mmCIF file of C-alpha atoms in Angstrom:
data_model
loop_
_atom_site.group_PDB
_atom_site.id
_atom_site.type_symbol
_atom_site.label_atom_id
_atom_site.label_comp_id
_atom_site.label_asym_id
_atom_site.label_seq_id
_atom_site.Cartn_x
_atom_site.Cartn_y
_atom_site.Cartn_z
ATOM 1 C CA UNK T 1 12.180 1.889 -35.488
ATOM 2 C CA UNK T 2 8.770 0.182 -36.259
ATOM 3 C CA UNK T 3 8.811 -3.611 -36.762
ATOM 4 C CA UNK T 4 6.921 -6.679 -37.023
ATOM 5 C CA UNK T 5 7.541 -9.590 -35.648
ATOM 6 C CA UNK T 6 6.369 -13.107 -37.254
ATOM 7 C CA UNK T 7 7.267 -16.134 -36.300
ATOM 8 C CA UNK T 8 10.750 -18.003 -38.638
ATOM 9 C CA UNK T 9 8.882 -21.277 -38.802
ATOM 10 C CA UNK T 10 5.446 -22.963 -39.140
ATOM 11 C CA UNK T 11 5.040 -26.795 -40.381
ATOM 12 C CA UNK T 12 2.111 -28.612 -40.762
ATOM 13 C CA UNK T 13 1.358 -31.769 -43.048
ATOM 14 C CA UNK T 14 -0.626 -31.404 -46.312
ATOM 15 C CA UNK T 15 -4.588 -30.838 -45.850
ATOM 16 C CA UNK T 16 -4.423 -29.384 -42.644
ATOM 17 C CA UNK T 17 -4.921 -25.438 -41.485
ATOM 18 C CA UNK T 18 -1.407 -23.062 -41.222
ATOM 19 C CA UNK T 19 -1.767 -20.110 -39.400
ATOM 20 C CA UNK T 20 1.224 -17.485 -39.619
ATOM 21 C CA UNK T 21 0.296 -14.528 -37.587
ATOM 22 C CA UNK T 22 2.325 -10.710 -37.555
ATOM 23 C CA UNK T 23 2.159 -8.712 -34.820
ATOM 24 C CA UNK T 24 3.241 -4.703 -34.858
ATOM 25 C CA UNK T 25 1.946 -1.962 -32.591
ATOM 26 C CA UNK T 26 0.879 0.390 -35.302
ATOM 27 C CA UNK T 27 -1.824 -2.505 -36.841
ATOM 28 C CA UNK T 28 -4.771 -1.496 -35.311
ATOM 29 C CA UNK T 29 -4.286 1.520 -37.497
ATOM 30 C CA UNK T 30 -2.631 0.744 -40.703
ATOM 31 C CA UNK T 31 -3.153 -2.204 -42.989
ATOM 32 C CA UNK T 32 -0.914 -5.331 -43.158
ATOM 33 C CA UNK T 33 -0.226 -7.430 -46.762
ATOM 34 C CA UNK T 34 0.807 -10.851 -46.807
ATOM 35 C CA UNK T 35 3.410 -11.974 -49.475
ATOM 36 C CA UNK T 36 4.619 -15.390 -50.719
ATOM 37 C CA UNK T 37 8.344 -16.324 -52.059
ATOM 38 C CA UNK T 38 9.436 -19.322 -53.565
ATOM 39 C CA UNK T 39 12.939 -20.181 -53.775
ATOM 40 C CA UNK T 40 14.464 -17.814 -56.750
ATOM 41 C CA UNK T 41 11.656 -16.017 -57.386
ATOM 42 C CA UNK T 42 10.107 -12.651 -56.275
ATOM 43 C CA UNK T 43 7.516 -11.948 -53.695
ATOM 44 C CA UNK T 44 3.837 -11.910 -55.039
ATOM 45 C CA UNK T 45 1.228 -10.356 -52.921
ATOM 46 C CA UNK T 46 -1.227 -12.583 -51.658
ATOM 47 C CA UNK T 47 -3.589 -10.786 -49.306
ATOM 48 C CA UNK T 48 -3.909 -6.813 -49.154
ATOM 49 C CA UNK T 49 -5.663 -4.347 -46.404
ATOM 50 C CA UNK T 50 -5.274 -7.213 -43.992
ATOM 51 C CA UNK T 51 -8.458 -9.528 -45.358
ATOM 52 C CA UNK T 52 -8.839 -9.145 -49.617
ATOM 53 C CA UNK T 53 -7.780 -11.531 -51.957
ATOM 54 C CA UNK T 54 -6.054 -10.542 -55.698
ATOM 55 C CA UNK T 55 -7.931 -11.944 -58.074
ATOM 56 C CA UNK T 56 -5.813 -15.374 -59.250
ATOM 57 C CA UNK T 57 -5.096 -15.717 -55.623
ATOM 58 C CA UNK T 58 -6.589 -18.980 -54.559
ATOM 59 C CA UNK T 59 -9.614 -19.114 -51.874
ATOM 60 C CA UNK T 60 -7.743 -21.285 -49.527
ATOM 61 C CA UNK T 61 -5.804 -18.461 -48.838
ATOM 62 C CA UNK T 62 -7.083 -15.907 -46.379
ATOM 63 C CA UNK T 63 -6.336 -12.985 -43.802
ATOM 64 C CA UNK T 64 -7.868 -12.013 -40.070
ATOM 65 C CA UNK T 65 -6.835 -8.900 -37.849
ATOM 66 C CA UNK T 66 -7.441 -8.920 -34.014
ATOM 67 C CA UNK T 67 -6.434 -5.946 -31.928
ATOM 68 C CA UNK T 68 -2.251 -5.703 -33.116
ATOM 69 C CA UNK T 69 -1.963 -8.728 -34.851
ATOM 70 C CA UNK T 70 -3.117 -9.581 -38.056
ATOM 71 C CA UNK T 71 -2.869 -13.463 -39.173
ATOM 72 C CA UNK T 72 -2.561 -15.120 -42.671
ATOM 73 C CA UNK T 73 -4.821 -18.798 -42.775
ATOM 74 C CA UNK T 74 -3.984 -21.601 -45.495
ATOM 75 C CA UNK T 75 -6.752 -24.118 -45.415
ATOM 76 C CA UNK T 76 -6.263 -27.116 -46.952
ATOM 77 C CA UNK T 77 -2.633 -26.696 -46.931
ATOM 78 C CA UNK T 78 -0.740 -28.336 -50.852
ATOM 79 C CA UNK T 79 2.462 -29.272 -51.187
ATOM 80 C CA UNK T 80 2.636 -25.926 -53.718
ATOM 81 C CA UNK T 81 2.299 -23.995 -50.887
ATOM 82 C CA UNK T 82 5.839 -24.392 -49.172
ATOM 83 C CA UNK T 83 7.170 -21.054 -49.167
ATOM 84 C CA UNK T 84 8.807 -18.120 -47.416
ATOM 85 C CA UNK T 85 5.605 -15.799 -46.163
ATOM 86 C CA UNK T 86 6.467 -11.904 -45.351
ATOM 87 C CA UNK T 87 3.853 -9.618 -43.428
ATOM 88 C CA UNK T 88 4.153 -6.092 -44.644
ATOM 89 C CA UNK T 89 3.004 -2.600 -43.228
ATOM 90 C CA UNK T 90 3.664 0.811 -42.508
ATOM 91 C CA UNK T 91 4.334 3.204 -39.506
ATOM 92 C CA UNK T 92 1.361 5.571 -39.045
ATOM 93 C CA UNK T 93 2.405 8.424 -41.192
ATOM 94 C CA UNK T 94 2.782 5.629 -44.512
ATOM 95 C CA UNK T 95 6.015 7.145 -45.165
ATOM 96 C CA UNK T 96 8.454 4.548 -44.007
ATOM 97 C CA UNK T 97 7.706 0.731 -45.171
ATOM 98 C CA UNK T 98 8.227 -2.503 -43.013
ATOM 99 C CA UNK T 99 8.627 -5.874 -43.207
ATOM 100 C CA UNK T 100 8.404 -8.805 -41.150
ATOM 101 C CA UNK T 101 11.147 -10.954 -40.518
ATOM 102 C CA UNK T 102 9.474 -13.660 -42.662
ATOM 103 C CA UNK T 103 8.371 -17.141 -42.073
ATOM 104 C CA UNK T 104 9.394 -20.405 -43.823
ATOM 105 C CA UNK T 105 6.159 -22.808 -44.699
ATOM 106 C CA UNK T 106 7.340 -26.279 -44.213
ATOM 107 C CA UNK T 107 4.557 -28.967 -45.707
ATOM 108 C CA UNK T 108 5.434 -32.224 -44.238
ATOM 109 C CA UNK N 1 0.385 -7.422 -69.373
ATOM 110 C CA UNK N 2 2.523 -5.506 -66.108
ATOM 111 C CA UNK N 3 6.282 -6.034 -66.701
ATOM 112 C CA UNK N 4 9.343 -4.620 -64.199
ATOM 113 C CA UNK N 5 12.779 -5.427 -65.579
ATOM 114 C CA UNK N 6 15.749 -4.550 -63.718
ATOM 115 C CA UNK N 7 19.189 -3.999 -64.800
ATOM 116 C CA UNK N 8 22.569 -2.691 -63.806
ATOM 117 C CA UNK N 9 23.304 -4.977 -60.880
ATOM 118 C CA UNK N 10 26.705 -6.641 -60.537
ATOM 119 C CA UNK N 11 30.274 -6.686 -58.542
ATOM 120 C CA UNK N 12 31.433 -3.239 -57.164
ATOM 121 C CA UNK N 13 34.111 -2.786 -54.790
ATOM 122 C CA UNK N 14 33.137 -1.335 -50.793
ATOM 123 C CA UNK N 15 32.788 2.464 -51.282
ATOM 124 C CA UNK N 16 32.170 2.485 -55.183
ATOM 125 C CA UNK N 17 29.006 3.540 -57.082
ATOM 126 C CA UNK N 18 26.855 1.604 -59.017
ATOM 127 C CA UNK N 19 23.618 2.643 -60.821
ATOM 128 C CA UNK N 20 19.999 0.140 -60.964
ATOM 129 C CA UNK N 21 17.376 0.667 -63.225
ATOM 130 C CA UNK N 22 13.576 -0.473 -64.069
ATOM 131 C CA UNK N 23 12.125 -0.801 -67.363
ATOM 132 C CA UNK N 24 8.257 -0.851 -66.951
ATOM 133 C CA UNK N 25 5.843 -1.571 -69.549
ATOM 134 C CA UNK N 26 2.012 -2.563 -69.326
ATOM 135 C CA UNK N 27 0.497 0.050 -67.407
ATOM 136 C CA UNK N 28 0.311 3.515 -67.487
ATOM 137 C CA UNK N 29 3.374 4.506 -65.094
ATOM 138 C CA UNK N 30 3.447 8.113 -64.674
ATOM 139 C CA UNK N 31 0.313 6.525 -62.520
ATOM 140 C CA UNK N 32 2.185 4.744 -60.192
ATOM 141 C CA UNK N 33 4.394 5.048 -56.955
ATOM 142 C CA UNK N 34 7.297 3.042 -57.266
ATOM 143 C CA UNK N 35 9.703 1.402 -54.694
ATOM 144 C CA UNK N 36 13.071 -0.756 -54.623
ATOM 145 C CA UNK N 37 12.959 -3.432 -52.235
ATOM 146 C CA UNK N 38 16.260 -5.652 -51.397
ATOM 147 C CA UNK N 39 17.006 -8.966 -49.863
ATOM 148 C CA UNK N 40 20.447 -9.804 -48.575
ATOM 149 C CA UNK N 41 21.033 -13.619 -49.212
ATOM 150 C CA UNK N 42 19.154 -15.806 -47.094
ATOM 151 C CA UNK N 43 17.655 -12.573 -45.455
ATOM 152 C CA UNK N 44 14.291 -11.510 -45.657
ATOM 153 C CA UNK N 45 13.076 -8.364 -47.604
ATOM 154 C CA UNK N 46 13.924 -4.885 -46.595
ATOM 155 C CA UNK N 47 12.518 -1.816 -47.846
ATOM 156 C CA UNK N 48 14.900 0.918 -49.269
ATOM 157 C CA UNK N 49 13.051 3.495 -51.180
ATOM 158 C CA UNK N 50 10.074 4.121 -52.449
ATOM 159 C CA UNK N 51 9.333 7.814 -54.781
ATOM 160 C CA UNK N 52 5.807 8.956 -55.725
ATOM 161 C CA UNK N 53 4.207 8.943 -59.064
ATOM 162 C CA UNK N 54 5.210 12.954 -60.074
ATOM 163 C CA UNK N 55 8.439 12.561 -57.959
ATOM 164 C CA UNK N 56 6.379 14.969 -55.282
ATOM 165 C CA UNK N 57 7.535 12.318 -52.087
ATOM 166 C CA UNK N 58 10.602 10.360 -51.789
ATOM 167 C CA UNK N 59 10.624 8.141 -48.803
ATOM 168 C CA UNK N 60 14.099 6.358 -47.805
ATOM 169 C CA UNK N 61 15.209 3.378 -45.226
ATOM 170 C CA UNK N 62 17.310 4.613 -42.407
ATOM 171 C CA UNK N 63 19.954 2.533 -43.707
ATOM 172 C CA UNK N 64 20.647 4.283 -47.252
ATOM 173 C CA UNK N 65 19.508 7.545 -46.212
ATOM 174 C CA UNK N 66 22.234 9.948 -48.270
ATOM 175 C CA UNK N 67 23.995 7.226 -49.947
ATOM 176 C CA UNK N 68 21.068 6.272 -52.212
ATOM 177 C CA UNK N 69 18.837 8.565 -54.738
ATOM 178 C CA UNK N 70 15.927 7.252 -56.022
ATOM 179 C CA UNK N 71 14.496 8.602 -59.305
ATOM 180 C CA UNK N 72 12.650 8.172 -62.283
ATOM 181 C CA UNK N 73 12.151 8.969 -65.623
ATOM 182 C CA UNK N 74 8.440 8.588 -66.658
ATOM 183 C CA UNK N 75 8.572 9.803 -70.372
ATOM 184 C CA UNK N 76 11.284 6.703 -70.470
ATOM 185 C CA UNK N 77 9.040 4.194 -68.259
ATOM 186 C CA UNK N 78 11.776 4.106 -65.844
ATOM 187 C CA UNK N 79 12.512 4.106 -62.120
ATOM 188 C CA UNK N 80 16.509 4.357 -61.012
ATOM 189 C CA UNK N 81 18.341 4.046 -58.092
ATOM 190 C CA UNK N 82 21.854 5.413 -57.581
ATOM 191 C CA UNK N 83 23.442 3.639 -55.047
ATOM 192 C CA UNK N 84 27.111 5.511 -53.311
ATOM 193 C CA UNK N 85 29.250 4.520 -50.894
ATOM 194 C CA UNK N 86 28.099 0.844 -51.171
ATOM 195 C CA UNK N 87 28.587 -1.176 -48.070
ATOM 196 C CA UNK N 88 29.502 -4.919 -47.974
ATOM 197 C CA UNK N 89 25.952 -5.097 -45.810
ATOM 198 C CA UNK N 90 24.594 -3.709 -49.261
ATOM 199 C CA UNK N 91 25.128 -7.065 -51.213
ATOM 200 C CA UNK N 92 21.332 -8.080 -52.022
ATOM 201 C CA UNK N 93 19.058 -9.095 -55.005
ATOM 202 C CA UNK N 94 17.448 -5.079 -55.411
ATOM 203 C CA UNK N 95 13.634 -5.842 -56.541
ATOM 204 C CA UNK N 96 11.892 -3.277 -58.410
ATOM 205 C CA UNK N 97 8.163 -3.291 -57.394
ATOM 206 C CA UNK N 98 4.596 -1.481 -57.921
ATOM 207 C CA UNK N 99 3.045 0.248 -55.897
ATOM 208 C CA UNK N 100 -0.561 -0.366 -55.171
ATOM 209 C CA UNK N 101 -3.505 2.481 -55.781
ATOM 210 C CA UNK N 102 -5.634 3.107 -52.798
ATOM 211 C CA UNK N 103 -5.781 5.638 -49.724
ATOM 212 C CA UNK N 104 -4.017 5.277 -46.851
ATOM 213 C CA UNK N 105 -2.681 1.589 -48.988
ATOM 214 C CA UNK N 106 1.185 1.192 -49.256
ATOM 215 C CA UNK N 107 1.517 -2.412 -50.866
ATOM 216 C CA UNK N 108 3.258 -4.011 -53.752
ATOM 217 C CA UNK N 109 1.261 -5.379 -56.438
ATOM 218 C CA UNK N 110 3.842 -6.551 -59.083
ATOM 219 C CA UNK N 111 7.542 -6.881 -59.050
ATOM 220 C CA UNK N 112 10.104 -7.671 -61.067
ATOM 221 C CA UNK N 113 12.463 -10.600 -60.914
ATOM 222 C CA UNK N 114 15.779 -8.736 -59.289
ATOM 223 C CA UNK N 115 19.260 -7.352 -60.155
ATOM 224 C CA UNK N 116 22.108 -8.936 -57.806
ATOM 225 C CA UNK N 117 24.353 -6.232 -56.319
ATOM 226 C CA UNK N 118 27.090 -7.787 -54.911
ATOM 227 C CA UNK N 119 29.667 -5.276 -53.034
ATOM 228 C CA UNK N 120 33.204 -7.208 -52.470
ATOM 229 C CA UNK N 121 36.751 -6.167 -52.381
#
């Protein structure tokens, strides 16, 4: 079965740049979505088709796609920011939904 | 403003039955594909089933595939899911969630906050 692989952890201290990336074979043809979760609260989406922004979603937040990997960028990195971050795609036919493995935000 | 509430979770016994469902309000949801999404504890998410806006497609996980119906209800505002056979490997929090309007887009744009299903003997 299809999957995408992120990596579990990423820490970096407050102000600085955190780059979670999420690599699947099918990306270079179907669009990834980024999603942040809190502790005890759902998953909101955060970026969508690999590089837009919901509106309310702040600007520090953004998304890149290279070849089959598609990256999420916090600039600026706040405290507020510590969270679980899921990539999440399709296979090629959109019928069958996948998502990464997740990756804990640590904010030193 | 978009609201998903779910309902029906709780403690079932391994190879029992136990019914979720979705009250939506805000938006216009006969519009709208609509898709349960789970997360074991301390897991990540995992996709189970998603069903079309006029029930045309109905898309299932390997994993529940004929143990789980999805459905909905749209003159009621409401998606279900009928989970059978439950599995200890079925205890999650089962998130209701929106699907997101575009071609070739599958993406979840709202969700609500989760019913615990918790499958013990």
């Amino acid at each position: 079965s299809y999957e995408l692989s992120q990596p579990p952890s990423v820490s970096v201290s407050p102000g600085q740049t955190a780059r979670i990336t999420c690599s699947g074979d099918a990306l270079p043809k179907v669009y990834a979505y980024f999603y942040q979760q809190k502790p005890g609260q759902a998953p909101m989406l955060i970026i969508y088709k690999d590089t837009e922004r919901p509106s309310g979603i702040p600007e520090r937040f953004s998304g890149s796609s290279s070849g089959t990997t598609v990256t999420l960028t916090i600039s600026g990195v706040q405290a507020e920011d510590e969270a679980d971050y899921y990539c999440q795609s399709t296979d090629t036919t959109n019928t069958h939904v996948v998502f990464g493995g997740g990756t804990k935000l640590t904010v030193l | 403003e978009v609201q998903l509430v779910e309902s029906g979770g709780g403690l079932v016994k391994p190879g029992g039955s136990l019914r979720l469902s979705c009250a939506a309000s805000g938006f216009t949801f006969s519009s709208y594909s609509m898709t349960w999404v789970r997360q074991a504890p301390g897991k990540g998410l995992e996709w189970v089933s998603s069903i079309s806006s006029s029930n045309a497609f109905i898309f299932y996980a390997n994993s529940v595939k004929g143990r789980f119906t999805i459905s909905r209800d749209n003159a009621k505002n409401s998606l279900y899911l009928q989970m059978n056979s439950l599995r200890v490997e079925d205890t999650a929090v089962y998130y209701c969630a929106r699907e997101g309007i575009g071609v070739a887009e599958v993406y979840f744009d709202y969700w609500g906050q989760g019913s615990l299903v918790t499958v013990s003997s």
